[in-house]
Short mmCIF file of C-alpha atoms in Angstrom, two decimals:
data_model
loop_
_atom_site.label_atom_id
_atom_site.label_comp_id
_atom_site.label_asym_id
_atom_site.label_seq_id
_atom_site.Cartn_x
_atom_site.Cartn_y
_atom_site.Cartn_z
CA MET B 1 0.00 0.00 0.00
CA LEU B 2 1.21 3.51 -0.87
CA MET B 3 1.85 5.44 2.35
CA LEU B 4 2.05 9.21 2.30
CA THR B 5 2.49 12.10 4.72
CA ASP B 6 2.37 15.85 4.19
CA CYS B 7 5.67 17.74 4.22
CA SER B 8 5.95 19.63 7.52
CA SER B 9 6.99 22.77 5.61
CA CYS B 10 5.24 23.06 2.21
CA ARG B 11 2.50 20.38 2.71
CA THR B 12 3.41 18.45 -0.44
CA PRO B 13 2.39 14.77 -0.02
CA LEU B 14 5.49 12.57 0.36
CA GLN B 15 5.76 8.83 -0.20
CA LEU B 16 7.19 7.10 2.85
CA PRO B 17 9.97 4.53 2.44
CA SER B 18 9.19 1.37 4.34
CA GLY B 19 10.36 1.63 7.98
CA ALA B 20 11.73 5.16 7.57
CA SER B 21 11.83 7.47 10.60
CA SER B 22 11.96 10.64 8.46
CA VAL B 23 11.56 11.72 4.84
CA ARG B 24 13.04 14.65 2.89
CA CYS B 25 10.72 16.72 0.67
CA THR B 26 11.71 16.79 -3.01
CA VAL B 27 10.13 20.24 -3.39
CA CYS B 28 11.42 22.34 -0.45
CA ARG B 29 14.02 19.85 0.92
CA ALA B 30 12.60 20.03 4.46
CA VAL B 31 12.90 16.89 6.61
CA THR B 32 9.66 15.57 8.11
CA PRO B 33 9.81 13.08 11.01
CA VAL B 34 7.61 10.02 10.70
CA ALA B 35 5.84 8.41 13.62
CA LEU B 36 6.16 4.67 13.17
CA ALA B 37 3.09 2.62 14.02
CA PRO B 38 2.17 -1.05 13.76
CA ALA B 39 0.43 -1.98 10.53
CA PRO B 40 -3.36 -1.83 11.01
CA ALA B 41 -5.51 -4.83 10.28
CA PRO B 42 -7.11 -4.68 6.85
CA SER B 43 -10.67 -3.34 6.71
CA PRO B 44 -12.95 -1.97 3.99
CA ASP B 45 -12.48 1.61 5.25
CA ASN B 46 -8.72 1.44 5.84
CA GLY B 47 -6.20 3.16 3.60
CA LEU B 48 -6.99 4.38 0.10
CA LEU B 49 -10.36 4.14 -1.58
CA SER B 50 -11.65 0.61 -1.96
CA PHE B 51 -13.85 1.78 -4.84
CA GLY B 52 -13.09 0.41 -8.27
CA GLN B 53 -10.67 -2.41 -7.49
CA THR B 54 -8.96 -3.43 -10.72
CA PRO B 55 -7.56 -6.76 -11.93
CA SER B 56 -3.99 -7.64 -11.03
CA VAL B 57 -2.98 -8.30 -14.62
CA SER B 58 -0.91 -5.92 -16.75
CA GLY B 59 -2.65 -3.63 -19.20
CA ARG B 60 -5.26 -2.24 -16.81
CA LYS B 61 -7.17 0.97 -17.42
CA ARG B 62 -8.05 3.24 -14.53
CA ALA B 63 -9.46 6.78 -14.35
CA VAL B 64 -10.36 9.51 -11.89
CA ILE B 65 -12.99 11.97 -13.12
CA CYS B 66 -13.67 15.14 -11.11
CA GLY B 67 -16.51 17.55 -11.88
CA VAL B 68 -16.87 20.40 -9.40
CA SER B 69 -19.92 22.67 -9.71
CA TYR B 70 -19.71 24.65 -6.40
CA LYS B 71 -23.50 24.46 -6.28
CA GLY B 72 -25.19 27.13 -4.21
CA THR B 73 -22.17 29.43 -4.08
CA LYS B 74 -21.17 32.51 -6.05
CA PHE B 75 -18.58 30.34 -7.80
CA GLU B 76 -21.20 27.97 -9.26
CA LEU B 77 -20.48 26.45 -12.71
CA ASN B 78 -23.14 25.10 -15.02
CA GLY B 79 -21.18 22.53 -16.99
CA SER B 80 -18.72 20.71 -14.77
CA ILE B 81 -20.84 17.72 -13.77
CA ASN B 82 -22.01 17.32 -17.37
CA ASP B 83 -18.35 17.38 -18.38
CA ALA B 84 -17.60 14.56 -15.96
CA ASN B 85 -20.49 12.45 -17.24
CA CYS B 86 -19.52 13.04 -20.87
CA MET B 87 -15.92 12.05 -20.15
CA LYS B 88 -17.00 8.87 -18.41
CA TYR B 89 -19.19 7.98 -21.40
CA LEU B 90 -16.24 8.59 -23.75
CA LEU B 91 -13.83 6.45 -21.72
CA VAL B 92 -16.28 3.56 -21.36
CA ASN B 93 -17.72 3.50 -24.88
CA THR B 94 -14.81 4.65 -27.04
CA PHE B 95 -11.71 3.61 -25.08
CA LYS B 96 -13.18 0.55 -23.28
CA PHE B 97 -12.40 1.58 -19.73
CA PRO B 98 -14.29 -0.73 -17.34
CA GLU B 99 -16.88 1.24 -15.36
CA SER B 100 -15.57 -0.43 -12.21
CA SER B 101 -12.16 1.20 -12.78
CA ILE B 102 -13.51 4.77 -13.06
CA LEU B 103 -13.78 6.80 -9.88
CA MET B 104 -16.29 9.67 -10.20
CA LEU B 105 -16.09 12.69 -7.91
CA THR B 106 -19.00 15.12 -8.23
CA GLU B 107 -21.47 16.79 -5.87
CA GLU B 108 -24.15 14.42 -7.20
CA GLU B 109 -22.48 11.28 -5.85
CA THR B 110 -24.14 9.63 -2.84
CA ASP B 111 -20.95 8.16 -1.35
CA PRO B 112 -19.32 10.83 0.88
CA LYS B 113 -15.90 9.63 -0.34
CA GLN B 114 -16.85 10.66 -3.88
CA ILE B 115 -17.75 14.27 -3.14
CA PRO B 116 -14.99 16.49 -4.69
CA THR B 117 -13.57 17.89 -1.47
CA LYS B 118 -9.87 18.63 -1.19
CA GLN B 119 -9.22 15.50 0.84
CA ASN B 120 -11.23 13.25 -1.47
CA ILE B 121 -9.49 14.56 -4.59
CA ARG B 122 -6.13 14.01 -2.89
CA THR B 123 -7.11 10.46 -1.96
CA ALA B 124 -8.44 9.78 -5.46
CA MET B 125 -5.16 10.87 -7.03
CA GLN B 126 -3.30 8.49 -4.72
CA TRP B 127 -5.68 5.68 -5.68
CA LEU B 128 -5.15 6.39 -9.38
CA VAL B 129 -1.44 5.59 -9.30
CA GLN B 130 -1.44 2.99 -6.51
CA GLY B 131 0.14 -0.27 -7.69
CA CYS B 132 0.35 0.79 -11.34
CA GLN B 133 2.58 -1.39 -13.50
CA SER B 134 3.93 -1.57 -17.03
CA GLY B 135 1.16 -1.64 -19.63
CA ASP B 136 -1.33 0.34 -17.54
CA SER B 137 -3.20 3.34 -18.93
CA LEU B 138 -4.34 5.98 -16.43
CA VAL B 139 -6.53 9.07 -16.91
CA PHE B 140 -7.01 12.04 -14.61
CA TYR B 141 -9.82 14.38 -15.68
CA TYR B 142 -10.84 17.59 -13.92
CA SER B 143 -13.53 20.14 -14.75
CA GLY B 144 -13.92 23.07 -12.39
CA HIS B 145 -12.27 26.27 -11.29
CA GLY B 146 -8.53 26.73 -11.55
CA SER B 147 -6.43 29.57 -10.19
CA GLN B 148 -2.87 30.75 -9.53
CA GLN B 149 -0.84 31.79 -6.53
CA ARG B 150 2.68 33.08 -6.11
CA ASP B 151 5.31 30.34 -6.04
CA PRO B 152 7.27 30.40 -2.76
CA THR B 153 9.87 27.81 -3.80
CA GLY B 154 11.33 29.30 -6.99
CA ASP B 155 10.53 26.25 -9.14
CA GLU B 156 8.11 27.98 -11.56
CA VAL B 157 9.32 29.61 -14.78
CA ASP B 158 6.68 32.37 -14.49
CA GLY B 159 6.79 32.68 -10.71
CA TYR B 160 3.29 31.27 -10.15
CA ASP B 161 1.88 27.93 -9.03
CA GLU B 162 -1.26 26.77 -10.79
CA THR B 163 -4.03 25.39 -8.58
CA LEU B 164 -7.18 23.27 -8.66
CA CYS B 165 -10.12 24.48 -6.59
CA PRO B 166 -12.00 21.69 -4.75
CA MET B 167 -15.58 22.40 -3.70
CA ASP B 168 -14.31 23.35 -0.21
CA PHE B 169 -11.35 25.45 -1.35
CA LYS B 170 -12.58 28.53 0.55
CA THR B 171 -12.10 26.74 3.86
CA LYS B 172 -9.61 23.95 3.07
CA GLY B 173 -7.47 25.65 0.43
CA MET B 174 -6.51 24.79 -3.14
CA ILE B 175 -4.45 21.91 -4.50
CA ILE B 176 -1.25 23.32 -5.99
CA ASP B 177 0.55 21.97 -9.03
CA ASP B 178 3.56 20.90 -6.94
CA GLU B 179 1.32 18.49 -5.04
CA ILE B 180 -0.36 17.21 -8.21
CA ASN B 181 3.05 16.54 -9.73
CA ALA B 182 4.33 14.79 -6.62
CA THR B 183 1.21 12.61 -6.38
CA ILE B 184 0.41 11.51 -9.94
CA VAL B 185 3.49 12.36 -12.04
CA LYS B 186 6.59 11.41 -10.07
CA PRO B 187 5.42 7.88 -9.11
CA ILE B 188 4.64 6.81 -12.72
CA PRO B 189 7.00 3.89 -13.52
CA HIS B 190 8.38 2.73 -16.86
CA GLY B 191 5.74 1.35 -19.18
CA VAL B 192 2.83 3.21 -17.56
CA LYS B 193 1.02 5.96 -19.44
CA LEU B 194 -0.94 8.75 -17.72
CA HIS B 195 -3.13 11.23 -19.59
CA ALA B 196 -4.50 14.27 -17.80
CA ILE B 197 -7.32 16.38 -19.24
CA ILE B 198 -7.81 19.62 -17.30
CA ASP B 199 -10.75 21.89 -18.18
CA ALA B 200 -10.08 24.88 -15.94
CA CYS B 201 -8.73 28.41 -15.97
CA HIS B 202 -4.96 28.86 -15.68
CA SER B 203 -4.45 25.18 -16.50
CA GLY B 204 -1.64 25.25 -19.07
CA THR B 205 1.01 23.78 -16.76
CA MET B 206 -1.29 22.34 -14.08
CA LEU B 207 0.76 19.12 -13.81
CA ASP B 208 4.12 20.93 -13.73
CA LEU B 209 5.36 18.80 -16.62
CA SER B 210 8.80 19.52 -18.03
CA PHE B 211 7.82 20.46 -21.60
CA LEU B 212 5.12 22.69 -23.11
CA CYS B 213 4.24 22.47 -26.82
CA ARG B 214 4.13 25.96 -28.35
CA MET B 215 2.22 25.70 -31.64
CA ASP B 216 1.28 28.51 -34.03
CA ARG B 217 -1.82 28.58 -36.22
CA ASN B 218 0.06 27.02 -39.13
CA GLY B 219 0.90 23.92 -37.11
CA ARG B 220 4.54 24.83 -36.56
CA TYR B 221 5.58 23.95 -33.04
CA LYS B 222 8.47 23.67 -30.65
CA TRP B 223 8.77 22.20 -27.20
CA GLU B 224 9.40 24.84 -24.54
CA ASP B 225 11.55 23.66 -21.64
CA HIS B 226 9.72 24.20 -18.35
CA ASN B 227 12.14 22.39 -16.10
CA PRO B 228 12.30 24.39 -12.86
CA PRO B 229 15.03 27.06 -12.83
CA MET B 230 16.03 25.98 -9.31
CA GLY B 231 16.63 22.41 -10.48
CA HIS B 232 13.79 20.63 -8.66
CA PHE B 233 12.97 17.36 -10.42
CA LYS B 234 9.45 17.32 -11.88
CA GLY B 235 9.71 14.23 -14.06
CA THR B 236 8.37 10.69 -13.73
CA ASN B 237 9.85 7.45 -12.44
CA GLY B 238 10.33 6.32 -16.04
CA GLY B 239 6.74 6.45 -17.28
CA GLU B 240 5.00 8.80 -19.71
CA VAL B 241 2.67 11.65 -18.76
CA ILE B 242 0.82 13.83 -21.28
CA CYS B 243 -1.65 16.58 -20.44
CA PHE B 244 -4.27 18.41 -22.50
CA SER B 245 -5.44 21.57 -20.75
CA GLY B 246 -8.13 24.11 -21.51
CA CYS B 247 -5.98 27.20 -21.81
CA ASP B 248 -2.63 28.82 -21.15
CA ASP B 249 -1.62 29.68 -17.60
CA HIS B 250 -2.71 33.31 -17.98
CA GLN B 251 -6.03 32.52 -19.71
CA SER B 252 -9.58 31.52 -18.74
CA SER B 253 -11.72 28.57 -19.86
CA ALA B 254 -15.39 28.92 -20.78
CA ASP B 255 -18.65 27.02 -20.45
CA THR B 256 -20.65 26.22 -23.59
CA THR B 257 -23.99 24.62 -24.53
CA CYS B 258 -22.50 23.02 -27.66
CA LEU B 259 -23.27 19.43 -26.71
CA SER B 260 -26.87 20.27 -25.91
CA LYS B 261 -28.96 23.37 -26.45
CA VAL B 262 -30.17 23.08 -22.86
CA THR B 263 -27.07 21.70 -21.12
CA SER B 264 -23.70 23.35 -20.49
CA THR B 265 -20.27 21.76 -20.78
CA GLY B 266 -16.75 23.14 -20.76
CA ALA B 267 -15.68 24.46 -24.16
CA MET B 268 -12.40 22.53 -23.89
CA THR B 269 -14.16 19.29 -22.98
CA TYR B 270 -16.51 19.70 -25.92
CA ALA B 271 -13.61 20.42 -28.29
CA PHE B 272 -11.66 17.39 -27.01
CA ILE B 273 -14.61 15.01 -27.41
CA GLU B 274 -15.49 16.46 -30.82
CA ALA B 275 -11.92 15.92 -32.08
CA ILE B 276 -12.16 12.23 -31.17
CA GLU B 277 -15.69 11.66 -32.45
CA MET B 278 -15.01 13.48 -35.75
CA GLY B 279 -11.92 11.38 -36.46
CA HIS B 280 -9.45 14.19 -35.76
CA ALA B 281 -7.52 12.28 -33.13
CA LYS B 282 -5.00 10.19 -35.02
CA THR B 283 -2.08 12.04 -33.44
CA TYR B 284 -1.60 14.43 -30.54
CA GLY B 285 -0.95 17.24 -32.98
CA ASP B 286 -4.23 16.47 -34.76
CA ILE B 287 -6.19 16.72 -31.49
CA LEU B 288 -4.53 19.96 -30.40
CA THR B 289 -5.10 21.54 -33.82
CA SER B 290 -8.73 20.42 -33.91
CA MET B 291 -9.43 21.68 -30.39
CA ARG B 292 -7.93 25.08 -31.12
CA THR B 293 -9.87 25.38 -34.37
CA THR B 294 -13.13 24.59 -32.56
CA ILE B 295 -12.43 27.07 -29.77
CA ARG B 296 -11.58 29.83 -32.27
CA LYS B 297 -14.85 29.20 -34.10
CA ILE B 298 -16.75 29.46 -30.83
CA GLU B 299 -14.96 32.67 -29.90
CA SER B 300 -15.56 34.28 -33.29
CA GLY B 301 -19.11 33.00 -33.77
CA GLY B 302 -17.94 31.37 -36.98
CA ALA B 303 -19.77 29.05 -39.33
CA HIS B 304 -19.93 25.99 -37.10
CA SER B 305 -23.66 25.43 -37.09
CA SER B 306 -23.93 23.67 -33.73
CA LEU B 307 -21.84 26.33 -32.00
CA LEU B 308 -23.50 29.54 -33.18
CA GLY B 309 -24.75 31.68 -30.33
CA MET B 310 -24.25 28.95 -27.74
CA LEU B 311 -21.24 30.13 -25.76
CA PHE B 312 -21.50 31.73 -22.37
CA THR B 313 -19.51 34.97 -22.51
CA ARG B 314 -17.84 34.41 -19.18
CA GLY B 315 -14.81 32.42 -18.18
CA ARG B 316 -14.81 29.77 -15.49
CA HIS B 317 -12.84 32.28 -13.44
CA GLY B 318 -15.26 35.14 -14.13
CA GLY B 319 -15.26 38.02 -16.61
CA GLY B 320 -14.46 37.88 -20.29
CA TRP B 321 -12.43 35.04 -21.68
CA LYS B 322 -9.99 33.90 -24.29
CA GLN B 323 -8.56 30.44 -24.35
CA GLU B 324 -6.15 28.33 -26.35
CA PRO B 325 -5.85 24.64 -25.40
CA GLN B 326 -2.35 23.51 -24.44
CA LEU B 327 -0.32 20.30 -24.58
CA THR B 328 2.38 19.47 -22.04
CA ALA B 329 4.43 16.30 -21.56
CA SER B 330 7.06 14.67 -19.40
CA GLU B 331 9.23 14.21 -22.51
CA PRO B 332 9.10 15.93 -25.94
CA PHE B 333 7.95 13.99 -29.01
CA ASP B 334 6.86 14.55 -32.62
CA VAL B 335 3.23 15.56 -32.11
CA PHE B 336 2.22 14.83 -35.72
CA THR B 337 3.60 11.28 -35.84
CA LYS B 338 2.93 10.02 -32.30
CA ARG B 339 -0.39 8.15 -32.33
CA PHE B 340 -2.95 9.10 -29.72
CA SER B 341 -4.39 6.37 -27.54
CA LEU B 342 -5.82 5.97 -24.06
#
């Protein structure tokens, strides 16, 4: 079982070596003492989520899907839960993920462990990577508010940490990109593939991956090195992590009624699903190009019949919006030859 403790200084979750009396944080380098205790007897409520137990064979598929609507607050979003349901449908019906291996976190769930609180999202991320092995395919999807805060550790190129906002972020705080990276990026071993799909404001580098694909409107691109200037390691344990996000770090993401004239979804989520369903997902470059084309048509009110007049003119973070989907990765690759698969 994966055992973690929060860093005593920066609160990043740290994996505990077996029998260790202390552990050093890879982010701020602080040493956190560990209180050793006898192993508890197994029980259904002990440890990580027991939901969605997966087979022990190689080649498993597992996903965490978070849709946070902030219902009843001034931060309420119309499309996030719909996003989550659409993504589950896509994973099950197009990519053959077993329903039993998909953990849903929305305010509509009846199990208290599946409400998208800060602690439950943290636990779900731990569950996602627990025991992963070569051949596994993992997906982390999030639709909700995203934000930024000043980086206190000096490991961000732009000086800001990106953050996810759980439903209780006003009282419990946000989940910063350093923690996301430490929890679901660093543990990924050789042969395991993790895709993250983040439909939120300020989400361009939400996983703190080492490389960002800068692509112009003609399809010319280059990988921008985002390795931390202070030298903190943000890579994997040999595996591959690729992230599609709704917008650049300084941009907002919007809600849209494109999938239904009466139901909202995130514009990025719609564009991602449309790229796949329209056959524009042969390569990662194809998906990114298709998503950006769709978003530009929405923004301009162009001649995409199902999109005309259907976009909410507010970002998920409030106010006007402009967004350009982004692609980041743990290692650079040729985006127009690498085949996309989940």
